[in-house]
mmCIF file of C-alpha atoms and ligand atoms in Angstrom:
data_model
loop_
_atom_site.group_PDB
_atom_site.id
_atom_site.type_symbol
_atom_site.label_atom_id
_atom_site.label_comp_id
_atom_site.label_asym_id
_atom_site.label_seq_id
_atom_site.Cartn_x
_atom_site.Cartn_y
_atom_site.Cartn_z
ATOM 1 C CA MET A 1 -6.381 6.319 14.038
ATOM 2 C CA ASN A 2 -4.479 3.112 14.925
ATOM 3 C CA ILE A 3 -5.030 0.178 12.597
ATOM 4 C CA LEU A 4 -3.919 -3.380 13.323
ATOM 5 C CA GLY A 5 -2.911 -5.049 10.039
ATOM 6 C CA ILE A 6 -2.592 -8.759 9.294
ATOM 7 C CA GLU A 7 -0.841 -10.327 6.295
ATOM 8 C CA THR A 8 -0.741 -14.051 5.437
ATOM 9 C CA SER A 9 -1.013 -14.115 1.634
ATOM 10 C CA CYS A 10 2.103 -16.174 0.962
ATOM 11 C CA ASP A 11 5.026 -17.261 3.128
ATOM 12 C CA GLU A 12 5.203 -14.507 5.733
ATOM 13 C CA THR A 13 2.976 -14.329 8.804
ATOM 14 C CA ALA A 14 2.867 -10.656 9.737
ATOM 15 C CA ALA A 15 1.054 -8.207 11.999
ATOM 16 C CA ALA A 16 1.584 -4.490 12.560
ATOM 17 C CA VAL A 17 -0.006 -1.403 14.061
ATOM 18 C CA VAL A 18 0.152 1.776 11.983
ATOM 19 C CA LYS A 19 -1.111 5.217 12.981
ATOM 20 C CA ASP A 20 -2.918 7.418 10.444
ATOM 21 C CA GLY A 21 -1.725 5.388 7.452
ATOM 22 C CA ARG A 22 1.975 6.168 7.790
ATOM 23 C CA ASP A 23 3.532 5.883 11.241
ATOM 24 C CA VAL A 24 4.552 2.313 12.012
ATOM 25 C CA LEU A 25 4.109 1.757 15.754
ATOM 26 C CA SER A 26 4.915 -1.962 15.602
ATOM 27 C CA SER A 27 5.663 -4.467 12.860
ATOM 28 C CA VAL A 28 6.323 -8.174 13.296
ATOM 29 C CA VAL A 29 7.170 -10.522 10.412
ATOM 30 C CA TYR A 30 7.673 -14.248 10.816
ATOM 31 C CA THR A 31 9.133 -15.631 7.614
ATOM 32 C CA GLN A 32 8.547 -19.232 6.618
ATOM 33 C CA ILE A 33 11.325 -19.237 4.023
ATOM 34 C CA PRO A 34 13.346 -21.981 5.802
ATOM 35 C CA LEU A 35 10.266 -24.256 5.724
ATOM 36 C CA HIS A 36 9.896 -23.924 1.955
ATOM 37 C CA GLN A 37 13.597 -23.943 1.083
ATOM 38 C CA PRO A 38 13.877 -27.743 0.729
ATOM 39 C CA TYR A 39 11.150 -27.632 -1.965
ATOM 40 C CA GLY A 40 12.628 -24.720 -3.954
ATOM 41 C CA GLY A 41 9.369 -22.751 -3.717
ATOM 42 C CA VAL A 42 6.330 -22.062 -1.555
ATOM 43 C CA VAL A 43 4.210 -25.138 -0.736
ATOM 44 C CA PRO A 44 0.648 -23.867 -0.032
ATOM 45 C CA GLU A 45 -0.211 -26.589 2.527
ATOM 46 C CA ILE A 46 2.954 -25.935 4.513
ATOM 47 C CA ALA A 47 2.363 -22.174 4.314
ATOM 48 C CA SER A 48 -1.183 -22.439 5.596
ATOM 49 C CA ARG A 49 -0.197 -24.733 8.482
ATOM 50 C CA ALA A 50 2.646 -22.466 9.534
ATOM 51 C CA HIS A 51 0.330 -19.431 9.458
ATOM 52 C CA VAL A 52 -2.083 -21.287 11.773
ATOM 53 C CA GLU A 53 0.761 -22.113 14.151
ATOM 54 C CA LYS A 54 2.251 -18.608 14.239
ATOM 55 C CA ILE A 55 -0.589 -16.141 13.763
ATOM 56 C CA SER A 56 -1.564 -15.743 17.439
ATOM 57 C CA GLU A 57 2.010 -15.202 18.581
ATOM 58 C CA VAL A 58 2.766 -12.735 15.782
ATOM 59 C CA VAL A 59 -0.396 -10.705 16.476
ATOM 60 C CA ARG A 60 0.290 -10.751 20.219
ATOM 61 C CA CYS A 61 3.856 -9.505 19.680
ATOM 62 C CA ALA A 62 2.622 -6.677 17.426
ATOM 63 C CA ILE A 63 -0.019 -5.605 19.972
ATOM 64 C CA ASP A 64 2.458 -5.843 22.878
ATOM 65 C CA ALA A 65 5.012 -3.690 21.043
ATOM 66 C CA PHE A 66 2.277 -1.171 20.201
ATOM 67 C CA ARG A 67 1.180 -1.026 23.856
ATOM 68 C CA ALA A 68 4.781 -0.572 24.960
ATOM 69 C CA SER A 69 5.016 2.510 22.740
ATOM 70 C CA ASP A 70 1.578 3.854 23.694
ATOM 71 C CA PRO A 71 0.137 2.300 26.882
ATOM 72 C CA ASP A 72 -3.192 4.137 26.520
ATOM 73 C CA GLY A 73 -3.499 3.614 22.766
ATOM 74 C CA ARG A 74 -6.436 1.701 21.365
ATOM 75 C CA ILE A 75 -6.876 -0.234 18.149
ATOM 76 C CA ASP A 76 -9.499 1.535 16.041
ATOM 77 C CA ALA A 77 -9.815 -1.002 13.202
ATOM 78 C CA VAL A 78 -8.423 -4.312 11.954
ATOM 79 C CA ALA A 79 -7.121 -4.587 8.377
ATOM 80 C CA VAL A 80 -6.290 -7.758 6.501
ATOM 81 C CA THR A 81 -5.004 -8.884 3.104
ATOM 82 C CA TYR A 82 -7.897 -10.623 1.345
ATOM 83 C CA GLY A 83 -6.086 -11.129 -1.977
ATOM 84 C CA PRO A 84 -4.287 -11.840 -4.169
ATOM 85 C CA GLY A 85 -2.402 -14.788 -2.748
ATOM 86 C CA LEU A 86 -2.647 -18.443 -1.830
ATOM 87 C CA SER A 87 -6.191 -19.262 -0.804
ATOM 88 C CA PRO A 88 -5.359 -21.549 2.186
ATOM 89 C CA ALA A 89 -2.890 -18.952 3.438
ATOM 90 C CA LEU A 90 -5.212 -15.951 3.012
ATOM 91 C CA ILE A 91 -8.009 -17.735 4.882
ATOM 92 C CA VAL A 92 -5.892 -17.977 8.045
ATOM 93 C CA GLY A 93 -5.265 -14.230 8.167
ATOM 94 C CA LEU A 94 -8.830 -13.320 7.235
ATOM 95 C CA ASN A 95 -10.341 -15.513 9.941
ATOM 96 C CA ALA A 96 -7.941 -14.188 12.555
ATOM 97 C CA ALA A 97 -8.787 -10.624 11.501
ATOM 98 C CA LYS A 98 -12.538 -11.268 11.705
ATOM 99 C CA GLY A 99 -12.152 -12.726 15.194
ATOM 100 C CA LEU A 100 -10.069 -9.778 16.346
ATOM 101 C CA ALA A 101 -12.427 -7.191 14.847
ATOM 102 C CA LEU A 102 -15.366 -8.882 16.580
ATOM 103 C CA SER A 103 -13.678 -9.183 19.956
ATOM 104 C CA LEU A 104 -12.330 -5.621 19.872
ATOM 105 C CA ASN A 105 -15.668 -4.388 18.517
ATOM 106 C CA VAL A 106 -14.003 -2.407 15.709
ATOM 107 C CA PRO A 107 -14.511 -2.335 11.913
ATOM 108 C CA LEU A 108 -12.710 -4.626 9.471
ATOM 109 C CA ILE A 109 -10.893 -3.363 6.360
ATOM 110 C CA GLY A 110 -10.008 -5.697 3.462
ATOM 111 C CA VAL A 111 -6.806 -4.688 1.655
ATOM 112 C CA ASN A 112 -5.377 -5.644 -1.741
ATOM 113 C CA HIS A 113 -1.828 -6.964 -1.315
ATOM 114 C CA ILE A 114 -0.418 -5.460 -4.548
ATOM 115 C CA GLU A 115 -1.848 -2.026 -3.821
ATOM 116 C CA ALA A 116 -0.386 -2.284 -0.316
ATOM 117 C CA HIS A 117 3.116 -2.870 -1.737
ATOM 118 C CA LEU A 118 2.777 0.497 -3.482
ATOM 119 C CA HIS A 119 1.999 2.154 -0.153
ATOM 120 C CA THR A 120 5.312 1.059 1.412
ATOM 121 C CA PRO A 121 7.288 4.171 0.302
ATOM 122 C CA PHE A 122 5.061 6.198 2.644
ATOM 123 C CA LEU A 123 5.713 4.163 5.795
ATOM 124 C CA ARG A 124 7.908 5.746 8.431
ATOM 125 C CA ASP A 125 9.341 4.633 11.742
ATOM 126 C CA PRO A 126 9.566 6.639 14.966
ATOM 127 C CA GLY A 127 12.676 8.819 14.866
ATOM 128 C CA ASP A 128 12.984 8.869 11.061
ATOM 129 C CA ALA A 129 14.432 12.122 9.764
ATOM 130 C CA PRO A 130 11.943 14.066 7.637
ATOM 131 C CA PRO A 131 12.570 13.536 3.893
ATOM 132 C CA PRO A 132 14.047 16.475 1.929
ATOM 133 C CA ARG A 133 10.884 16.851 -0.166
ATOM 134 C CA PRO A 134 7.963 15.542 1.848
ATOM 135 C CA LEU A 135 5.409 13.874 -0.399
ATOM 136 C CA ASP A 136 2.379 12.217 1.089
ATOM 137 C CA PRO A 137 0.053 9.723 -0.564
ATOM 138 C CA VAL A 138 -2.310 12.476 -1.671
ATOM 139 C CA SER A 139 0.278 14.934 -3.014
ATOM 140 C CA CYS A 140 2.253 12.251 -4.909
ATOM 141 C CA ALA A 141 -0.336 11.968 -7.692
ATOM 142 C CA PRO A 142 -0.230 11.666 -10.610
ATOM 143 C CA ALA A 143 2.109 8.769 -9.913
ATOM 144 C CA LEU A 144 3.424 5.798 -11.814
ATOM 145 C CA GLY A 145 3.361 2.764 -9.511
ATOM 146 C CA LEU A 146 5.583 -0.230 -10.178
ATOM 147 C CA ALA A 147 4.868 -3.329 -8.107
ATOM 148 C CA VAL A 148 7.565 -5.964 -8.550
ATOM 149 C CA SER A 149 7.315 -9.064 -6.415
ATOM 150 C CA GLY A 150 7.341 -12.848 -6.519
ATOM 151 C CA GLY A 151 3.791 -12.858 -7.858
ATOM 152 C CA HIS A 152 3.459 -9.551 -9.725
ATOM 153 C CA THR A 153 5.069 -7.155 -12.133
ATOM 154 C CA ASN A 154 2.634 -4.342 -12.845
ATOM 155 C CA TRP A 155 2.793 -0.714 -13.872
ATOM 156 C CA PHE A 156 -0.108 1.395 -12.614
ATOM 157 C CA GLU A 157 -1.229 4.886 -13.382
ATOM 158 C CA ILE A 158 -2.356 6.478 -10.097
ATOM 159 C CA CYS A 159 -4.162 9.698 -10.922
ATOM 160 C CA SER A 160 -5.553 10.122 -7.460
ATOM 161 C CA TYR A 161 -4.322 8.174 -4.467
ATOM 162 C CA GLY A 162 -5.990 4.795 -4.088
ATOM 163 C CA GLU A 163 -7.138 4.576 -7.731
ATOM 164 C CA TYR A 164 -5.001 2.256 -9.822
ATOM 165 C CA ARG A 165 -5.202 1.659 -13.560
ATOM 166 C CA THR A 166 -2.971 -1.047 -15.019
ATOM 167 C CA ILE A 167 -1.018 0.356 -17.967
ATOM 168 C CA GLY A 168 1.548 -2.458 -18.247
ATOM 169 C CA GLN A 169 2.261 -5.878 -16.782
ATOM 170 C CA THR A 170 4.008 -9.180 -17.229
ATOM 171 C CA LEU A 171 2.279 -11.545 -19.601
ATOM 172 C CA ASP A 172 3.582 -14.602 -17.747
ATOM 173 C CA ASP A 173 6.124 -14.899 -14.930
ATOM 174 C CA ALA A 174 6.607 -12.122 -12.392
ATOM 175 C CA ALA A 175 10.115 -10.713 -12.024
ATOM 176 C CA GLY A 176 10.624 -12.393 -8.635
ATOM 177 C CA GLU A 177 9.433 -15.704 -10.042
ATOM 178 C CA ALA A 178 11.936 -15.329 -12.894
ATOM 179 C CA PHE A 179 14.733 -14.820 -10.341
ATOM 180 C CA ASP A 180 13.540 -17.769 -8.246
ATOM 181 C CA LYS A 181 13.304 -20.145 -11.229
ATOM 182 C CA ALA A 182 16.787 -19.258 -12.472
ATOM 183 C CA ALA A 183 18.297 -19.791 -9.037
ATOM 184 C CA LYS A 184 16.577 -23.160 -8.792
ATOM 185 C CA LEU A 185 17.870 -24.218 -12.197
ATOM 186 C CA LEU A 186 21.406 -23.202 -11.275
ATOM 187 C CA GLY A 187 21.184 -24.870 -7.852
ATOM 188 C CA LEU A 188 21.524 -21.594 -5.942
ATOM 189 C CA GLY A 189 18.632 -22.149 -3.528
ATOM 190 C CA TYR A 190 15.406 -20.354 -2.645
ATOM 191 C CA PRO A 191 14.449 -17.521 -2.790
ATOM 192 C CA GLY A 192 16.507 -16.667 -5.855
ATOM 193 C CA GLY A 193 16.342 -12.868 -5.894
ATOM 194 C CA PRO A 194 18.658 -12.108 -2.951
ATOM 195 C CA VAL A 195 21.343 -14.615 -3.994
ATOM 196 C CA VAL A 196 21.239 -13.508 -7.648
ATOM 197 C CA ASP A 197 21.567 -9.885 -6.526
ATOM 198 C CA LYS A 198 24.625 -10.684 -4.371
ATOM 199 C CA ILE A 199 26.332 -12.827 -7.010
ATOM 200 C CA ALA A 200 25.768 -10.214 -9.733
ATOM 201 C CA LYS A 201 27.099 -7.470 -7.453
ATOM 202 C CA ALA A 202 30.261 -9.490 -6.734
ATOM 203 C CA TYR A 203 30.647 -10.269 -10.447
ATOM 204 C CA PHE A 204 30.429 -6.605 -11.495
ATOM 205 C CA ALA A 205 32.642 -5.498 -8.594
ATOM 206 C CA GLU A 206 35.354 -7.854 -9.820
ATOM 207 C CA ALA A 207 34.879 -7.573 -13.596
ATOM 208 C CA GLY A 208 34.009 -3.846 -13.662
ATOM 209 C CA GLY A 209 33.141 -2.345 -17.059
ATOM 210 C CA ALA A 210 34.765 -5.299 -18.822
ATOM 211 C CA GLY A 211 32.208 -7.579 -17.167
ATOM 212 C CA ARG A 212 29.395 -5.643 -18.762
ATOM 213 C CA GLY A 213 30.837 -6.221 -22.220
ATOM 214 C CA ASP A 214 31.139 -9.935 -21.539
ATOM 215 C CA LEU A 215 27.517 -10.684 -20.631
ATOM 216 C CA VAL A 216 25.438 -13.448 -22.178
ATOM 217 C CA PRO A 217 22.921 -11.655 -24.460
ATOM 218 C CA PHE A 218 19.692 -12.918 -22.889
ATOM 219 C CA PRO A 219 16.422 -11.544 -24.335
ATOM 220 C CA GLN A 220 14.903 -8.525 -22.590
ATOM 221 C CA GLY A 221 11.336 -9.823 -22.567
ATOM 222 C CA ARG A 222 9.661 -7.433 -25.023
ATOM 223 C CA PRO A 223 6.359 -9.004 -26.140
ATOM 224 C CA ARG A 224 5.429 -8.933 -29.797
ATOM 225 C CA GLU A 225 2.926 -6.256 -30.833
ATOM 226 C CA GLY A 226 -0.618 -7.622 -31.184
ATOM 227 C CA VAL A 227 -0.283 -10.905 -29.222
ATOM 228 C CA SER A 228 -3.566 -11.759 -27.517
ATOM 229 C CA ALA A 229 -1.953 -12.024 -24.050
ATOM 230 C CA LEU A 230 -1.477 -8.247 -24.121
ATOM 231 C CA ALA A 231 -5.229 -7.933 -23.580
ATOM 232 C CA GLY A 232 -5.240 -4.489 -25.145
ATOM 233 C CA LEU A 233 -2.205 -3.150 -23.259
ATOM 234 C CA PRO A 234 0.643 -1.608 -25.278
ATOM 235 C CA ALA A 235 3.543 -4.031 -25.915
ATOM 236 C CA GLU A 236 6.090 -1.362 -25.023
ATOM 237 C CA LEU A 237 4.717 -1.271 -21.457
ATOM 238 C CA CYS A 238 4.599 -5.046 -20.947
ATOM 239 C CA VAL A 239 7.168 -7.755 -20.254
ATOM 240 C CA SER A 240 7.314 -11.475 -20.842
ATOM 241 C CA PHE A 241 9.883 -13.421 -18.873
ATOM 242 C CA SER A 242 9.038 -16.894 -20.140
ATOM 243 C CA GLY A 243 11.367 -16.503 -23.167
ATOM 244 C CA LEU A 244 14.185 -15.424 -20.872
ATOM 245 C CA LYS A 245 13.666 -18.481 -18.684
ATOM 246 C CA THR A 246 13.768 -20.736 -21.759
ATOM 247 C CA ALA A 247 16.883 -18.950 -23.035
ATOM 248 C CA LEU A 248 18.614 -19.669 -19.723
ATOM 249 C CA LEU A 249 17.549 -23.319 -19.834
ATOM 250 C CA ARG A 250 18.903 -23.674 -23.395
ATOM 251 C CA TYR A 251 22.132 -21.958 -22.390
ATOM 252 C CA VAL A 252 22.598 -24.384 -19.501
ATOM 253 C CA GLN A 253 21.789 -27.339 -21.776
ATOM 254 C CA ARG A 254 24.465 -26.147 -24.221
ATOM 255 C CA ASN A 255 26.923 -25.597 -21.347
ATOM 256 C CA PRO A 256 26.127 -28.492 -18.961
ATOM 257 C CA SER A 257 29.394 -28.062 -17.095
ATOM 258 C CA LEU A 258 27.798 -24.994 -15.449
ATOM 259 C CA LEU A 259 26.007 -27.398 -13.137
ATOM 260 C CA ASP A 260 29.187 -29.310 -12.231
ATOM 261 C CA PRO A 261 30.785 -28.776 -8.844
ATOM 262 C CA PRO A 262 33.903 -26.585 -8.935
ATOM 263 C CA ALA A 263 37.085 -28.303 -10.109
ATOM 264 C CA PRO A 264 39.687 -28.940 -7.372
ATOM 265 C CA GLY A 265 41.734 -25.773 -6.877
ATOM 266 C CA GLU A 266 39.404 -23.660 -9.075
ATOM 267 C CA ALA A 267 39.467 -19.986 -8.012
ATOM 268 C CA LEU A 268 35.903 -19.124 -7.015
ATOM 269 C CA LEU A 269 34.116 -15.820 -6.607
ATOM 270 C CA GLU A 270 33.149 -14.962 -3.018
ATOM 271 C CA TYR A 271 29.757 -13.209 -3.064
ATOM 272 C CA ALA A 272 29.006 -13.255 0.685
ATOM 273 C CA PRO A 273 31.133 -14.155 3.703
ATOM 274 C CA GLY A 274 32.045 -17.823 3.267
ATOM 275 C CA LYS A 275 29.850 -18.204 0.149
ATOM 276 C CA THR A 276 31.414 -18.818 -3.214
ATOM 277 C CA VAL A 277 30.285 -19.494 -6.750
ATOM 278 C CA ARG A 278 31.997 -20.524 -9.960
ATOM 279 C CA ARG A 279 32.951 -17.520 -12.099
ATOM 280 C CA ASP A 280 31.210 -18.813 -15.243
ATOM 281 C CA VAL A 281 28.007 -19.290 -13.215
ATOM 282 C CA ALA A 282 28.367 -15.756 -11.803
ATOM 283 C CA ARG A 283 28.629 -14.405 -15.357
ATOM 284 C CA VAL A 284 25.390 -16.171 -16.351
ATOM 285 C CA VAL A 285 23.644 -14.981 -13.185
ATOM 286 C CA ALA A 286 24.753 -11.362 -13.748
ATOM 287 C CA SER A 287 23.611 -11.559 -17.384
ATOM 288 C CA TYR A 288 20.225 -12.923 -16.379
ATOM 289 C CA GLN A 289 19.716 -10.186 -13.785
ATOM 290 C CA GLU A 290 20.780 -7.589 -16.355
ATOM 291 C CA ALA A 291 18.087 -8.855 -18.740
ATOM 292 C CA ILE A 292 15.353 -8.578 -16.087
ATOM 293 C CA VAL A 293 16.474 -5.191 -14.806
ATOM 294 C CA GLY A 294 17.010 -3.938 -18.371
ATOM 295 C CA ALA A 295 13.476 -5.001 -19.346
ATOM 296 C CA ILE A 296 11.932 -3.292 -16.310
ATOM 297 C CA GLU A 297 14.044 -0.170 -16.853
ATOM 298 C CA ASP A 298 13.023 0.044 -20.516
ATOM 299 C CA ARG A 299 9.284 -0.419 -19.818
ATOM 300 C CA THR A 300 9.365 2.036 -16.888
ATOM 301 C CA ARG A 301 11.075 4.649 -19.061
ATOM 302 C CA ALA A 302 8.348 4.178 -21.691
ATOM 303 C CA ALA A 303 5.610 4.341 -19.031
ATOM 304 C CA LEU A 304 7.049 7.590 -17.664
ATOM 305 C CA LYS A 305 6.661 9.082 -21.147
ATOM 306 C CA THR A 306 2.925 8.375 -21.331
ATOM 307 C CA GLN A 307 2.176 11.457 -19.215
ATOM 308 C CA ARG A 308 3.828 13.944 -16.863
ATOM 309 C CA PHE A 309 4.065 11.840 -13.703
ATOM 310 C CA LYS A 310 5.029 13.623 -10.522
ATOM 311 C CA THR A 311 6.338 10.532 -8.771
ATOM 312 C CA LEU A 312 7.462 6.976 -9.394
ATOM 313 C CA LEU A 313 6.366 4.652 -6.570
ATOM 314 C CA LEU A 314 8.280 1.409 -6.255
ATOM 315 C CA GLY A 315 7.291 -1.533 -4.072
ATOM 316 C CA GLY A 316 7.509 -5.322 -3.727
ATOM 317 C CA GLY A 317 10.234 -7.819 -2.824
ATOM 318 C CA VAL A 318 12.139 -7.363 -6.098
ATOM 319 C CA SER A 319 12.465 -3.639 -5.387
ATOM 320 C CA LEU A 320 15.210 -4.710 -2.952
ATOM 321 C CA ASN A 321 17.372 -5.473 -5.979
ATOM 322 C CA SER A 322 20.318 -3.107 -5.969
ATOM 323 C CA ARG A 323 20.631 -2.874 -9.790
ATOM 324 C CA LEU A 324 16.918 -2.239 -10.101
ATOM 325 C CA ARG A 325 17.036 0.501 -7.478
ATOM 326 C CA SER A 326 19.781 2.346 -9.342
ATOM 327 C CA ALA A 327 18.000 1.829 -12.684
ATOM 328 C CA MET A 328 14.831 3.334 -11.201
ATOM 329 C CA GLU A 329 16.800 6.303 -9.855
ATOM 330 C CA ARG A 330 18.110 6.840 -13.382
ATOM 331 C CA VAL A 331 14.751 6.717 -15.178
ATOM 332 C CA ALA A 332 13.023 8.886 -12.572
ATOM 333 C CA ARG A 333 15.780 11.496 -12.858
ATOM 334 C CA GLU A 334 15.501 11.491 -16.671
ATOM 335 C CA ALA A 335 11.731 11.996 -16.455
ATOM 336 C CA GLY A 336 11.959 14.667 -13.732
ATOM 337 C CA ALA A 337 9.844 12.525 -11.392
ATOM 338 C CA ASP A 338 10.467 11.968 -7.683
ATOM 339 C CA LEU A 339 11.321 8.353 -6.930
ATOM 340 C CA LEU A 340 9.717 7.041 -3.755
ATOM 341 C CA MET A 341 11.010 3.622 -2.688
ATOM 342 C CA ALA A 342 10.281 1.664 0.449
ATOM 343 C CA LYS A 343 12.930 1.133 3.097
ATOM 344 C CA PRO A 344 14.443 -2.328 2.584
ATOM 345 C CA LYS A 345 12.591 -3.729 5.599
ATOM 346 C CA TYR A 346 9.229 -2.840 4.007
ATOM 347 C CA CYS A 347 10.024 -4.146 0.486
ATOM 348 C CA GLY A 348 9.160 -7.771 1.201
ATOM 349 C CA ASP A 349 5.811 -8.884 2.556
ATOM 350 C CA ASN A 350 4.828 -7.218 5.827
ATOM 351 C CA ALA A 351 1.676 -6.106 7.605
ATOM 352 C CA ALA A 352 2.619 -2.435 8.069
ATOM 353 C CA MET A 353 1.768 -1.901 4.390
ATOM 354 C CA ILE A 354 -1.661 -3.490 4.975
ATOM 355 C CA ALA A 355 -2.415 -1.415 8.077
ATOM 356 C CA GLY A 356 -1.053 1.687 6.304
ATOM 357 C CA LEU A 357 -3.101 1.457 3.122
ATOM 358 C CA ALA A 358 -6.201 0.456 5.121
ATOM 359 C CA TYR A 359 -6.399 4.035 6.428
ATOM 360 C CA TYR A 360 -7.354 5.081 2.888
ATOM 361 C CA ARG A 361 -9.855 2.243 2.429
ATOM 362 C CA ARG A 362 -13.476 1.591 3.335
ATOM 363 C CA ALA A 363 -14.144 -0.104 6.666
ATOM 364 C CA VAL A 364 -17.013 -2.562 7.092
ATOM 365 C CA THR A 365 -18.815 -3.762 10.194
ATOM 366 C CA GLY A 366 -21.310 -6.429 11.292
ATOM 367 C CA GLU A 367 -22.582 -8.800 8.600
ATOM 368 C CA ASP A 368 -20.452 -7.105 5.922
ATOM 369 C CA ALA A 369 -17.309 -7.789 7.934
ATOM 370 C CA LEU A 370 -18.240 -11.395 8.633
ATOM 371 C CA SER A 371 -19.002 -12.106 4.977
ATOM 372 C CA LEU A 372 -15.714 -10.710 3.603
ATOM 373 C CA ASP A 373 -14.145 -13.536 1.595
ATOM 374 C CA VAL A 374 -10.661 -14.207 0.253
ATOM 375 C CA ALA A 375 -9.967 -13.295 -3.394
ATOM 376 C CA PRO A 376 -6.876 -15.301 -4.438
ATOM 377 C CA SER A 377 -6.839 -13.796 -7.971
ATOM 378 C CA LEU A 378 -7.705 -10.239 -6.988
ATOM 379 C CA GLU A 379 -6.363 -7.607 -9.391
ATOM 380 C CA ALA A 380 -5.372 -4.110 -8.358
ATOM 381 C CA GLY A 381 -7.607 -1.172 -9.181
HETATM 382 O O1 LIG B 1 6.962 -9.026 -2.194
HETATM 383 P P1 LIG B 1 7.502 -10.351 -1.832
HETATM 384 O O2 LIG B 1 8.157 -10.507 -0.486
HETATM 385 O O3 LIG B 1 6.405 -11.443 -1.934
HETATM 386 C C1 LIG B 1 5.432 -11.459 -2.924
HETATM 387 O O4 LIG B 1 4.417 -10.732 -2.782
HETATM 388 O O5 LIG B 1 5.678 -12.164 -3.922
HETATM 389 O O6 LIG B 1 8.543 -10.757 -2.979
HETATM 390 C C2 LIG B 1 9.279 -11.941 -2.943
HETATM 391 C C3 LIG B 1 10.136 -11.989 -4.180
HETATM 392 C C4 LIG B 1 10.869 -13.326 -4.361
HETATM 393 O O7 LIG B 1 10.625 -13.791 -5.664
HETATM 394 C C5 LIG B 1 12.325 -12.954 -4.162
HETATM 395 O O8 LIG B 1 13.211 -13.751 -4.920
HETATM 396 C C6 LIG B 1 12.346 -11.514 -4.618
HETATM 397 O O9 LIG B 1 11.147 -10.972 -4.126
HETATM 398 N N1 LIG B 1 13.499 -10.768 -4.090
HETATM 399 C C7 LIG B 1 14.460 -10.203 -4.864
HETATM 400 C C8 LIG B 1 15.416 -9.650 -3.989
HETATM 401 N N2 LIG B 1 14.995 -9.870 -2.705
HETATM 402 C C9 LIG B 1 13.824 -10.562 -2.792
HETATM 403 N N3 LIG B 1 14.588 -10.155 -6.201
HETATM 404 C C10 LIG B 1 15.689 -9.538 -6.692
HETATM 405 N N4 LIG B 1 16.647 -8.994 -5.926
HETATM 406 C C11 LIG B 1 16.554 -9.015 -4.571
HETATM 407 N N5 LIG B 1 17.512 -8.466 -3.815
HETATM 408 ZN ZN1 LIG B 2 4.093 -9.271 -1.740
#
């Protein structure tokens, strides 16, 4: 079964065709990041307008690439992200999907964006070597799912595939948001996650073990037991990044020279070809990343102790973070669980994850398809 997926929940316009939930036949992602960069974050109006401008071309490219791989292949259903996300952005994708489903005379499948991120470890490309221990969506359960993105940080218990129960979450900012806000404060640009990751990597490569001993002791976001924001969830499985953000702000206020341009002749740290940063800024950035990764590592370790999970599924843009990936390898190994992570190209927002998960979801037709609405605050499960 070939499903055409469409994703427009935030700042990527994406379309893909996936066969039987796993085999990506085409995947096209147009990222709007350069449009939002001047504002240091996603501007909903700009996002929605750019989706309108690009959606037809992106869908056409995905269908053309699919037809090139399978000239006789047909699209059996159209899937679309209906939430969570920015309402004016979601509407563009949903309307395009409804139009396509109608014109192709196929069913429509609404997909939850967060759940779709947790499907990314199962996506494969033509020519991929088979994994050493093949686990499919059905045989991976019981699984612990960790979705870490710009909008979400959630731990889910997945006892049978497609059924998600939140067992932990952030009480305020998502991990990606925490990275983005820090980068903005330090004048490192948008999005923050990739640049923080690179700077921290360069810092540790240069400072080695000594660098670890020299980190700023930022708080690791452990909420207090009994606070109402926990909404009944255990504190040891939840994070709060707002205190960390404030701690960084205070640190910068106490050390205002961090925001100064480098002094003439100052030896800078090169973190990417031609890109440099002051060493004291790199130390703060590495410390901040360590606090976020440390918090997620600690909560994931605790979550893995709540029952005998067979697998740990990791998805979302922040799962690209190199320190987080090695931390997750560590905790999964300790717990005897298989770690399933997406390929880097499927960590960020894409439509292959939407078309893939849709295979396991209910399709609707006729009136039901036409009346599907966006759900900007949709939860998983
Ligand atoms: O999943 P995603 O593409 O979009 C949402 O659904 O939010 O995630 C985007 C987030 C951004 O906050 C970005 O800073 C973060 O993922 N991100 C990273 C890295 N690459 C992207 N965070 C940490 N380390 C990275 N290497
Ligand atoms: Zn996402």
